mmCIF file of N, CA and C in Angstrom:
data_model
loop_
_atom_site.group_PDB
_atom_site.id
_atom_site.type_symbol
_atom_site.label_atom_id
_atom_site.label_comp_id
_atom_site.label_asym_id
_atom_site.label_seq_id
_atom_site.Cartn_x
_atom_site.Cartn_y
_atom_site.Cartn_z
ATOM 1 N N MET A 1 68.624 167.566 114.284
ATOM 2 C CA MET A 1 69.823 166.827 114.651
ATOM 3 C C MET A 1 70.315 166.907 113.723
ATOM 4 N N SER A 2 71.737 166.128 113.866
ATOM 5 C CA SER A 2 73.036 166.420 113.682
ATOM 6 C C SER A 2 72.913 164.296 112.849
ATOM 7 N N PHE A 3 73.034 164.099 111.916
ATOM 8 C CA PHE A 3 73.260 162.269 111.879
ATOM 9 C C PHE A 3 74.161 161.834 112.182
ATOM 10 N N TYR A 4 74.868 162.761 112.754
ATOM 11 C CA TYR A 4 76.751 162.012 113.492
ATOM 12 C C TYR A 4 76.256 162.207 115.420
ATOM 13 N N THR A 5 75.223 162.649 115.902
ATOM 14 C CA THR A 5 74.503 162.141 116.892
ATOM 15 C C THR A 5 74.713 160.699 117.290
ATOM 16 N N GLU A 6 74.873 160.421 118.093
ATOM 17 C CA GLU A 6 74.888 159.093 118.659
ATOM 18 C C GLU A 6 73.434 158.520 118.802
ATOM 19 N N ILE A 7 72.984 157.863 118.269
ATOM 20 C CA ILE A 7 71.440 157.527 119.770
ATOM 21 C C ILE A 7 71.504 157.234 120.910
ATOM 22 N N VAL A 8 70.934 156.741 121.501
ATOM 23 C CA VAL A 8 71.472 155.984 122.696
ATOM 24 C C VAL A 8 69.766 156.058 123.432
ATOM 25 N N GLU A 9 69.843 154.623 124.307
ATOM 26 C CA GLU A 9 68.979 154.805 125.188
ATOM 27 C C GLU A 9 69.455 154.083 125.597
ATOM 28 N N THR A 10 69.316 154.168 127.171
ATOM 29 C CA THR A 10 68.684 152.930 128.772
ATOM 30 C C THR A 10 67.629 152.600 128.886
ATOM 31 N N VAL A 11 68.140 150.914 128.289
ATOM 32 C CA VAL A 11 66.904 150.434 129.837
ATOM 33 C C VAL A 11 66.609 149.275 130.768
ATOM 34 N N GLN A 12 65.789 149.779 131.339
ATOM 35 C CA GLN A 12 65.556 149.242 132.689
ATOM 36 C C GLN A 12 65.521 148.004 133.601
ATOM 37 N N ILE A 13 66.562 146.793 133.980
ATOM 38 C CA ILE A 13 66.350 145.396 133.431
ATOM 39 C C ILE A 13 65.208 145.272 135.172
ATOM 40 N N ASP A 14 65.325 145.686 136.054
ATOM 41 C CA ASP A 14 65.042 145.931 136.580
ATOM 42 C C ASP A 14 65.487 147.163 138.056
ATOM 43 N N ASN A 15 64.992 147.470 138.831
ATOM 44 C CA ASN A 15 64.662 148.383 139.755
ATOM 45 C C ASN A 15 66.565 148.969 140.058
ATOM 46 N N GLU A 16 67.390 148.063 140.209
ATOM 47 C CA GLU A 16 68.763 149.063 140.039
ATOM 48 C C GLU A 16 69.311 147.794 139.286
ATOM 49 N N ASN A 17 69.184 147.319 138.114
ATOM 50 C CA ASN A 17 70.114 146.931 136.251
ATOM 51 C C ASN A 17 69.846 148.031 135.709
ATOM 52 N N ALA A 18 70.446 148.616 134.646
ATOM 53 C CA ALA A 18 70.239 149.072 133.490
ATOM 54 C C ALA A 18 70.542 149.045 132.320
ATOM 55 N N ILE A 19 71.343 148.753 131.321
ATOM 56 C CA ILE A 19 71.773 148.623 130.168
ATOM 57 C C ILE A 19 71.454 149.805 129.356
ATOM 58 N N THR A 20 72.842 150.634 129.111
ATOM 59 C CA THR A 20 72.809 151.067 127.487
ATOM 60 C C THR A 20 72.889 150.493 126.434
ATOM 61 N N LEU A 21 72.411 151.009 125.232
ATOM 62 C CA LEU A 21 72.086 151.205 124.544
ATOM 63 C C LEU A 21 72.462 152.164 123.796
ATOM 64 N N LYS A 22 72.907 151.902 122.181
ATOM 65 C CA LYS A 22 73.302 152.903 121.582
ATOM 66 C C LYS A 22 73.342 152.346 119.780
ATOM 67 N N ALA A 23 72.329 153.565 118.668
ATOM 68 C CA ALA A 23 72.062 153.096 116.883
ATOM 69 C C ALA A 23 73.334 151.987 116.812
ATOM 70 N N PRO A 24 73.992 151.568 115.693
ATOM 71 C CA PRO A 24 75.400 151.474 115.181
ATOM 72 C C PRO A 24 74.854 152.053 114.366
ATOM 73 N N THR A 25 76.631 152.237 113.458
ATOM 74 C CA THR A 25 76.379 152.985 112.527
ATOM 75 C C THR A 25 76.594 152.728 111.656
ATOM 76 N N TYR A 26 76.732 152.945 109.590
ATOM 77 C CA TYR A 26 76.690 151.869 109.267
ATOM 78 C C TYR A 26 77.689 150.905 108.679
ATOM 79 N N GLY A 27 78.944 151.396 109.614
ATOM 80 C CA GLY A 27 79.577 150.712 108.702
ATOM 81 C C GLY A 27 80.128 149.680 109.709
ATOM 82 N N VAL A 28 79.673 149.861 111.561
ATOM 83 C CA VAL A 28 79.628 148.818 111.704
ATOM 84 C C VAL A 28 78.308 147.373 111.391
ATOM 85 N N VAL A 29 77.083 148.039 111.010
ATOM 86 C CA VAL A 29 76.234 147.049 110.416
ATOM 87 C C VAL A 29 77.040 146.322 109.175
ATOM 88 N N GLN A 30 77.340 147.077 108.359
ATOM 89 C CA GLN A 30 78.494 146.633 107.185
ATOM 90 C C GLN A 30 79.552 145.513 107.403
ATOM 91 N N ASP A 31 79.859 145.495 109.158
ATOM 92 C CA ASP A 31 80.821 144.901 108.735
ATOM 93 C C ASP A 31 80.438 143.356 109.635
ATOM 94 N N ILE A 32 79.204 143.339 110.891
ATOM 95 C CA ILE A 32 78.260 142.375 110.767
ATOM 96 C C ILE A 32 77.445 141.866 110.213
ATOM 97 N N GLN A 33 77.301 142.467 108.548
ATOM 98 C CA GLN A 33 76.509 141.547 107.978
ATOM 99 C C GLN A 33 78.122 140.738 107.084
ATOM 100 N N SER A 34 79.214 140.934 106.764
ATOM 101 C CA SER A 34 80.581 140.361 106.924
ATOM 102 C C SER A 34 80.964 139.175 107.024
ATOM 103 N N LYS A 35 80.521 139.745 108.485
ATOM 104 C CA LYS A 35 81.013 138.709 109.727
ATOM 105 C C LYS A 35 80.154 137.282 110.091
ATOM 106 N N SER A 36 78.672 137.508 109.184
ATOM 107 C CA SER A 36 77.462 136.642 109.562
ATOM 108 C C SER A 36 76.860 136.665 107.759
ATOM 109 N N MET A 37 77.384 136.249 107.161
ATOM 110 C CA MET A 37 77.603 135.920 105.814
ATOM 111 C C MET A 37 78.496 135.618 105.094
ATOM 112 N N ALA A 38 78.637 134.214 103.534
ATOM 113 C CA ALA A 38 79.415 133.654 103.578
ATOM 114 C C ALA A 38 78.725 133.396 102.071
ATOM 115 N N VAL A 39 79.092 133.936 100.937
ATOM 116 C CA VAL A 39 79.249 133.460 99.340
ATOM 117 C C VAL A 39 79.687 133.592 99.002
ATOM 118 N N SER A 40 80.057 132.224 97.685
ATOM 119 C CA SER A 40 80.790 131.567 97.126
ATOM 120 C C SER A 40 80.432 131.229 96.121
ATOM 121 N N PHE A 41 80.756 130.578 94.327
ATOM 122 C CA PHE A 41 80.740 130.534 93.748
ATOM 123 C C PHE A 41 81.330 129.499 93.246
ATOM 124 N N GLY A 42 80.119 128.314 91.816
ATOM 125 C CA GLY A 42 81.203 127.289 91.595
ATOM 126 C C GLY A 42 81.719 128.172 90.852
ATOM 127 N N GLN A 43 82.746 127.422 89.543
ATOM 128 C CA GLN A 43 83.799 127.012 88.983
ATOM 129 C C GLN A 43 82.014 127.370 87.271
ATOM 130 N N ASP A 44 81.276 126.062 87.627
ATOM 131 C CA ASP A 44 78.859 126.137 86.268
ATOM 132 C C ASP A 44 79.115 127.951 87.092
ATOM 133 N N GLY A 45 79.306 129.049 87.692
ATOM 134 C CA GLY A 45 78.782 130.193 87.708
ATOM 135 C C GLY A 45 77.424 129.741 88.961
ATOM 136 N N LYS A 46 77.780 129.273 89.485
ATOM 137 C CA LYS A 46 75.887 129.175 90.092
ATOM 138 C C LYS A 46 76.927 129.588 91.319
ATOM 139 N N GLY A 47 76.042 130.344 92.114
ATOM 140 C CA GLY A 47 76.347 130.781 93.844
ATOM 141 C C GLY A 47 75.248 130.123 94.409
ATOM 142 N N GLN A 48 76.266 130.968 95.665
ATOM 143 C CA GLN A 48 74.916 130.472 97.560
ATOM 144 C C GLN A 48 75.777 131.552 98.217
ATOM 145 N N ALA A 49 74.774 131.684 98.730
ATOM 146 C CA ALA A 49 74.962 133.034 99.676
ATOM 147 C C ALA A 49 73.468 132.718 100.921
ATOM 148 N N ASP A 50 75.116 132.401 101.748
ATOM 149 C CA ASP A 50 74.461 131.416 103.199
ATOM 150 C C ASP A 50 74.152 132.843 105.109
ATOM 151 N N LEU A 51 73.464 132.642 105.176
ATOM 152 C CA LEU A 51 73.327 133.897 106.608
ATOM 153 C C LEU A 51 73.446 133.454 107.905
ATOM 154 N N ASP A 52 73.661 133.454 108.691
ATOM 155 C CA ASP A 52 74.280 132.870 109.767
ATOM 156 C C ASP A 52 73.445 133.701 110.748
ATOM 157 N N ILE A 53 72.001 134.230 110.740
ATOM 158 C CA ILE A 53 70.858 134.940 111.454
ATOM 159 C C ILE A 53 71.032 134.879 113.087
ATOM 160 N N THR A 54 71.950 134.046 113.866
ATOM 161 C CA THR A 54 71.973 134.686 115.322
ATOM 162 C C THR A 54 73.096 134.361 115.620
ATOM 163 N N LYS A 55 74.290 134.152 114.578
ATOM 164 C CA LYS A 55 75.518 135.448 114.648
ATOM 165 C C LYS A 55 75.596 136.137 113.989
ATOM 166 N N MET A 56 73.937 137.162 113.308
ATOM 167 C CA MET A 56 73.875 138.281 113.235
ATOM 168 C C MET A 56 73.413 138.967 114.134
ATOM 169 N N GLU A 57 72.601 138.574 115.205
ATOM 170 C CA GLU A 57 71.878 138.318 116.030
ATOM 171 C C GLU A 57 73.363 139.367 117.355
ATOM 172 N N GLN A 58 73.543 138.109 117.675
ATOM 173 C CA GLN A 58 74.869 138.489 118.389
ATOM 174 C C GLN A 58 76.143 138.786 118.773
ATOM 175 N N LEU A 59 76.095 139.618 117.311
ATOM 176 C CA LEU A 59 77.083 140.090 116.795
ATOM 177 C C LEU A 59 76.433 141.638 117.275
ATOM 178 N N THR A 60 75.055 142.081 116.567
ATOM 179 C CA THR A 60 74.400 143.371 116.854
ATOM 180 C C THR A 60 74.131 143.474 117.981
ATOM 181 N N VAL A 61 74.147 142.253 119.303
ATOM 182 C CA VAL A 61 74.202 142.678 120.666
ATOM 183 C C VAL A 61 74.913 143.308 120.838
ATOM 184 N N HIS A 62 76.448 142.932 120.780
ATOM 185 C CA HIS A 62 77.728 142.922 120.912
ATOM 186 C C HIS A 62 78.134 144.591 120.458
ATOM 187 N N ALA A 63 77.572 145.393 119.068
ATOM 188 C CA ALA A 63 77.572 146.117 118.217
ATOM 189 C C ALA A 63 76.755 147.001 119.907
ATOM 190 N N CYS A 64 75.377 146.957 120.043
ATOM 191 C CA CYS A 64 74.946 147.873 121.032
ATOM 192 C C CYS A 64 74.592 148.416 121.986
ATOM 193 N N VAL A 65 75.112 146.965 123.283
ATOM 194 C CA VAL A 65 75.472 147.771 124.203
ATOM 195 C C VAL A 65 76.518 148.138 124.547
ATOM 196 N N VAL A 66 76.324 149.204 125.213
ATOM 197 C CA VAL A 66 78.093 150.270 125.564
ATOM 198 C C VAL A 66 78.634 150.155 127.175
ATOM 199 N N SER A 67 77.326 150.688 127.616
ATOM 200 C CA SER A 67 77.416 150.202 129.268
ATOM 201 C C SER A 67 76.424 149.500 129.773
ATOM 202 N N TRP A 68 76.356 149.513 131.304
ATOM 203 C CA TRP A 68 75.337 148.813 132.234
ATOM 204 C C TRP A 68 75.681 148.573 133.348
ATOM 205 N N SER A 69 74.749 149.407 134.466
ATOM 206 C CA SER A 69 74.944 149.276 135.436
ATOM 207 C C SER A 69 74.036 148.817 136.464
ATOM 208 N N GLY A 70 75.287 148.712 137.453
ATOM 209 C CA GLY A 70 74.014 148.335 138.753
ATOM 210 C C GLY A 70 74.718 146.636 139.208
ATOM 211 N N PRO A 71 74.598 146.412 141.107
ATOM 212 C CA PRO A 71 75.388 145.312 141.420
ATOM 213 C C PRO A 71 74.456 144.137 140.177
ATOM 214 N N GLY A 72 74.252 144.160 139.546
ATOM 215 C CA GLY A 72 73.867 142.607 139.203
ATOM 216 C C GLY A 72 74.912 142.520 137.869
ATOM 217 N N PHE A 73 75.543 142.428 137.843
ATOM 218 C CA PHE A 73 76.830 142.876 136.334
ATOM 219 C C PHE A 73 77.836 142.852 137.268
ATOM 220 N N GLU A 74 77.644 142.450 138.942
ATOM 221 C CA GLU A 74 78.833 142.638 139.539
ATOM 222 C C GLU A 74 80.523 143.420 138.868
ATOM 223 N N GLY A 75 80.253 144.479 138.783
ATOM 224 C CA GLY A 75 81.533 145.054 137.778
ATOM 225 C C GLY A 75 81.547 144.819 137.174
ATOM 226 N N ARG A 76 81.550 143.925 136.431
ATOM 227 C CA ARG A 76 82.269 143.028 135.346
ATOM 228 C C ARG A 76 81.837 144.996 133.819
ATOM 229 N N PRO A 77 82.937 144.341 133.026
ATOM 230 C CA PRO A 77 82.817 145.691 131.910
ATOM 231 C C PRO A 77 81.948 144.900 131.109
ATOM 232 N N VAL A 78 81.545 145.937 130.370
ATOM 233 C CA VAL A 78 81.407 145.325 128.628
ATOM 234 C C VAL A 78 82.140 144.765 128.211
ATOM 235 N N SER A 79 82.121 143.737 127.578
ATOM 236 C CA SER A 79 82.878 143.681 125.825
ATOM 237 C C SER A 79 81.741 141.458 126.052
ATOM 238 N N PRO A 80 81.882 141.106 124.235
ATOM 239 C CA PRO A 80 81.326 140.499 124.328
ATOM 240 C C PRO A 80 81.239 139.131 124.940
ATOM 241 N N GLU A 81 82.149 139.113 125.931
ATOM 242 C CA GLU A 81 82.418 137.658 126.618
ATOM 243 C C GLU A 81 81.868 137.514 128.272
ATOM 244 N N ASN A 82 81.438 138.999 128.329
ATOM 245 C CA ASN A 82 79.829 139.140 129.207
ATOM 246 C C ASN A 82 78.956 138.977 128.760
ATOM 247 N N ILE A 83 78.879 139.649 127.987
ATOM 248 C CA ILE A 83 77.228 140.438 127.494
ATOM 249 C C ILE A 83 76.463 138.525 126.691
ATOM 250 N N ASP A 84 77.533 137.220 126.220
ATOM 251 C CA ASP A 84 77.261 136.138 126.297
ATOM 252 C C ASP A 84 77.331 135.565 127.454
ATOM 253 N N ALA A 85 77.239 136.521 128.577
ATOM 254 C CA ALA A 85 77.075 135.309 129.989
ATOM 255 C C ALA A 85 76.774 135.933 130.813
ATOM 256 N N LEU A 86 75.442 136.886 129.987
ATOM 257 C CA LEU A 86 74.285 137.211 130.967
ATOM 258 C C LEU A 86 72.927 135.800 130.201
ATOM 259 N N PRO A 87 72.466 136.199 131.485
ATOM 260 C CA PRO A 87 71.133 135.434 131.048
ATOM 261 C C PRO A 87 70.176 135.606 129.881
ATOM 262 N N ALA A 88 69.992 134.895 128.949
ATOM 263 C CA ALA A 88 69.284 135.664 127.476
ATOM 264 C C ALA A 88 67.809 136.070 128.404
ATOM 265 N N TYR A 89 67.246 136.032 129.422
ATOM 266 C CA TYR A 89 65.669 136.840 129.548
ATOM 267 C C TYR A 89 66.670 138.435 130.322
ATOM 268 N N VAL A 90 67.628 138.630 130.058
ATOM 269 C CA VAL A 90 68.232 140.458 130.157
ATOM 270 C C VAL A 90 68.474 140.168 128.977
ATOM 271 N N ILE A 91 68.767 139.582 127.672
ATOM 272 C CA ILE A 91 69.421 139.732 126.816
ATOM 273 C C ILE A 91 67.561 140.284 125.841
ATOM 274 N N GLU A 92 66.936 139.706 126.188
ATOM 275 C CA GLU A 92 65.365 139.358 125.549
ATOM 276 C C GLU A 92 64.667 140.898 126.292
ATOM 277 N N SER A 93 65.094 141.309 126.851
ATOM 278 C CA SER A 93 64.540 142.364 127.974
ATOM 279 C C SER A 93 64.976 143.507 126.849
ATOM 280 N N ILE A 94 66.291 143.482 126.497
ATOM 281 C CA ILE A 94 66.997 144.616 125.920
ATOM 282 C C ILE A 94 66.508 144.328 124.406
ATOM 283 N N LYS A 95 66.281 143.056 123.713
ATOM 284 C CA LYS A 95 65.554 142.597 121.671
ATOM 285 C C LYS A 95 64.978 143.674 121.561
ATOM 286 N N PRO A 96 63.617 144.627 122.182
ATOM 287 C CA PRO A 96 63.213 145.509 121.018
ATOM 288 C C PRO A 96 63.523 146.963 121.124
ATOM 289 N N THR A 97 64.850 146.792 122.225
ATOM 290 C CA THR A 97 64.835 148.592 122.103
ATOM 291 C C THR A 97 66.161 148.472 120.883
ATOM 292 N N ILE A 98 66.590 147.494 120.787
ATOM 293 C CA ILE A 98 67.259 147.405 120.331
ATOM 294 C C ILE A 98 67.561 146.968 117.969
ATOM 295 N N ASP A 99 66.419 146.690 118.293
ATOM 296 C CA ASP A 99 65.009 145.965 117.497
ATOM 297 C C ASP A 99 64.835 147.711 116.731
ATOM 298 N N ARG A 100 64.655 148.303 117.410
ATOM 299 C CA ARG A 100 64.466 150.109 117.079
ATOM 300 C C ARG A 100 65.274 151.041 116.594
ATOM 301 N N LEU A 101 66.396 150.604 117.226
ATOM 302 C CA LEU A 101 67.263 150.968 116.835
ATOM 303 C C LEU A 101 68.067 151.044 116.038
ATOM 304 N N THR A 102 68.160 149.357 115.626
ATOM 305 C CA THR A 102 68.158 149.085 114.074
ATOM 306 C C THR A 102 67.934 148.678 112.686
ATOM 307 N N SER A 103 66.433 149.354 113.153
ATOM 308 C CA SER A 103 65.808 149.407 111.642
ATOM 309 C C SER A 103 65.520 150.125 111.902
ATOM 310 N N PRO A 104 65.134 150.179 109.809
ATOM 311 C CA PRO A 104 64.905 151.370 108.865
ATOM 312 C C PRO A 104 64.629 152.949 109.389
ATOM 313 N N MET A 105 64.854 153.746 108.754
ATOM 314 C CA MET A 105 63.777 155.202 109.309
ATOM 315 C C MET A 105 61.761 154.615 108.702
ATOM 316 N N LYS A 106 60.924 155.125 109.510
ATOM 317 C CA LYS A 106 59.798 155.157 108.718
ATOM 318 C C LYS A 106 59.764 156.412 107.997
ATOM 319 N N ASN A 107 59.237 156.107 106.536
ATOM 320 C CA ASN A 107 58.823 157.258 105.902
ATOM 321 C C ASN A 107 58.295 158.477 106.728
ATOM 322 N N LYS A 108 57.163 158.234 107.302
ATOM 323 C CA LYS A 108 57.564 159.646 107.681
ATOM 324 C C LYS A 108 57.615 160.851 108.556
ATOM 325 N N THR A 109 59.223 160.142 108.883
ATOM 326 C CA THR A 109 60.321 160.712 109.756
ATOM 327 C C THR A 109 61.338 160.882 108.807
ATOM 328 N N LYS A 110 61.223 160.564 107.386
ATOM 329 C CA LYS A 110 62.302 160.478 106.523
ATOM 330 C C LYS A 110 62.049 161.862 106.283
ATOM 331 N N LYS A 111 63.548 163.485 105.704
ATOM 332 C CA LYS A 111 63.745 164.571 104.815
ATOM 333 C C LYS A 111 63.261 164.291 103.732
ATOM 334 N N SER A 112 62.846 165.211 102.987
ATOM 335 C CA SER A 112 63.024 164.657 101.738
ATOM 336 C C SER A 112 64.018 165.891 101.037
#
C-alpha cells in the first residue's frame, strides 16, 4: 500500500444515511493541534501550555468528514457549520471510526 493512498471508511448511521470519513494527513493533524493549543512564556522563563481538547475533537471531526448521503442530510453540503448542526448522536456514532483513523499504527502493522 502506498503511504499516499487515502484511507477512507463509510459509517452507516441508519438504513438511509451514511457518512464517509478519511484519515487525516500529518499536515492536517499539525494544523488541528496548532489551532487547539496555546503556549506562553513569561519573562521569568516559566511557561504554560494550554490544550482545548474540545476544540481539538471538533476540528478533527471537521477534517475527517468528507461526504454524506441520505435524506437525513437534507441535501446540505459538508461544511464545518453543517457538521456542527448535526445531532450529537450522529457525531457519537462516527467517533469510534474517527478514533481508529486517527490512532497511531499498532506495532504489529508497522514495517521495519
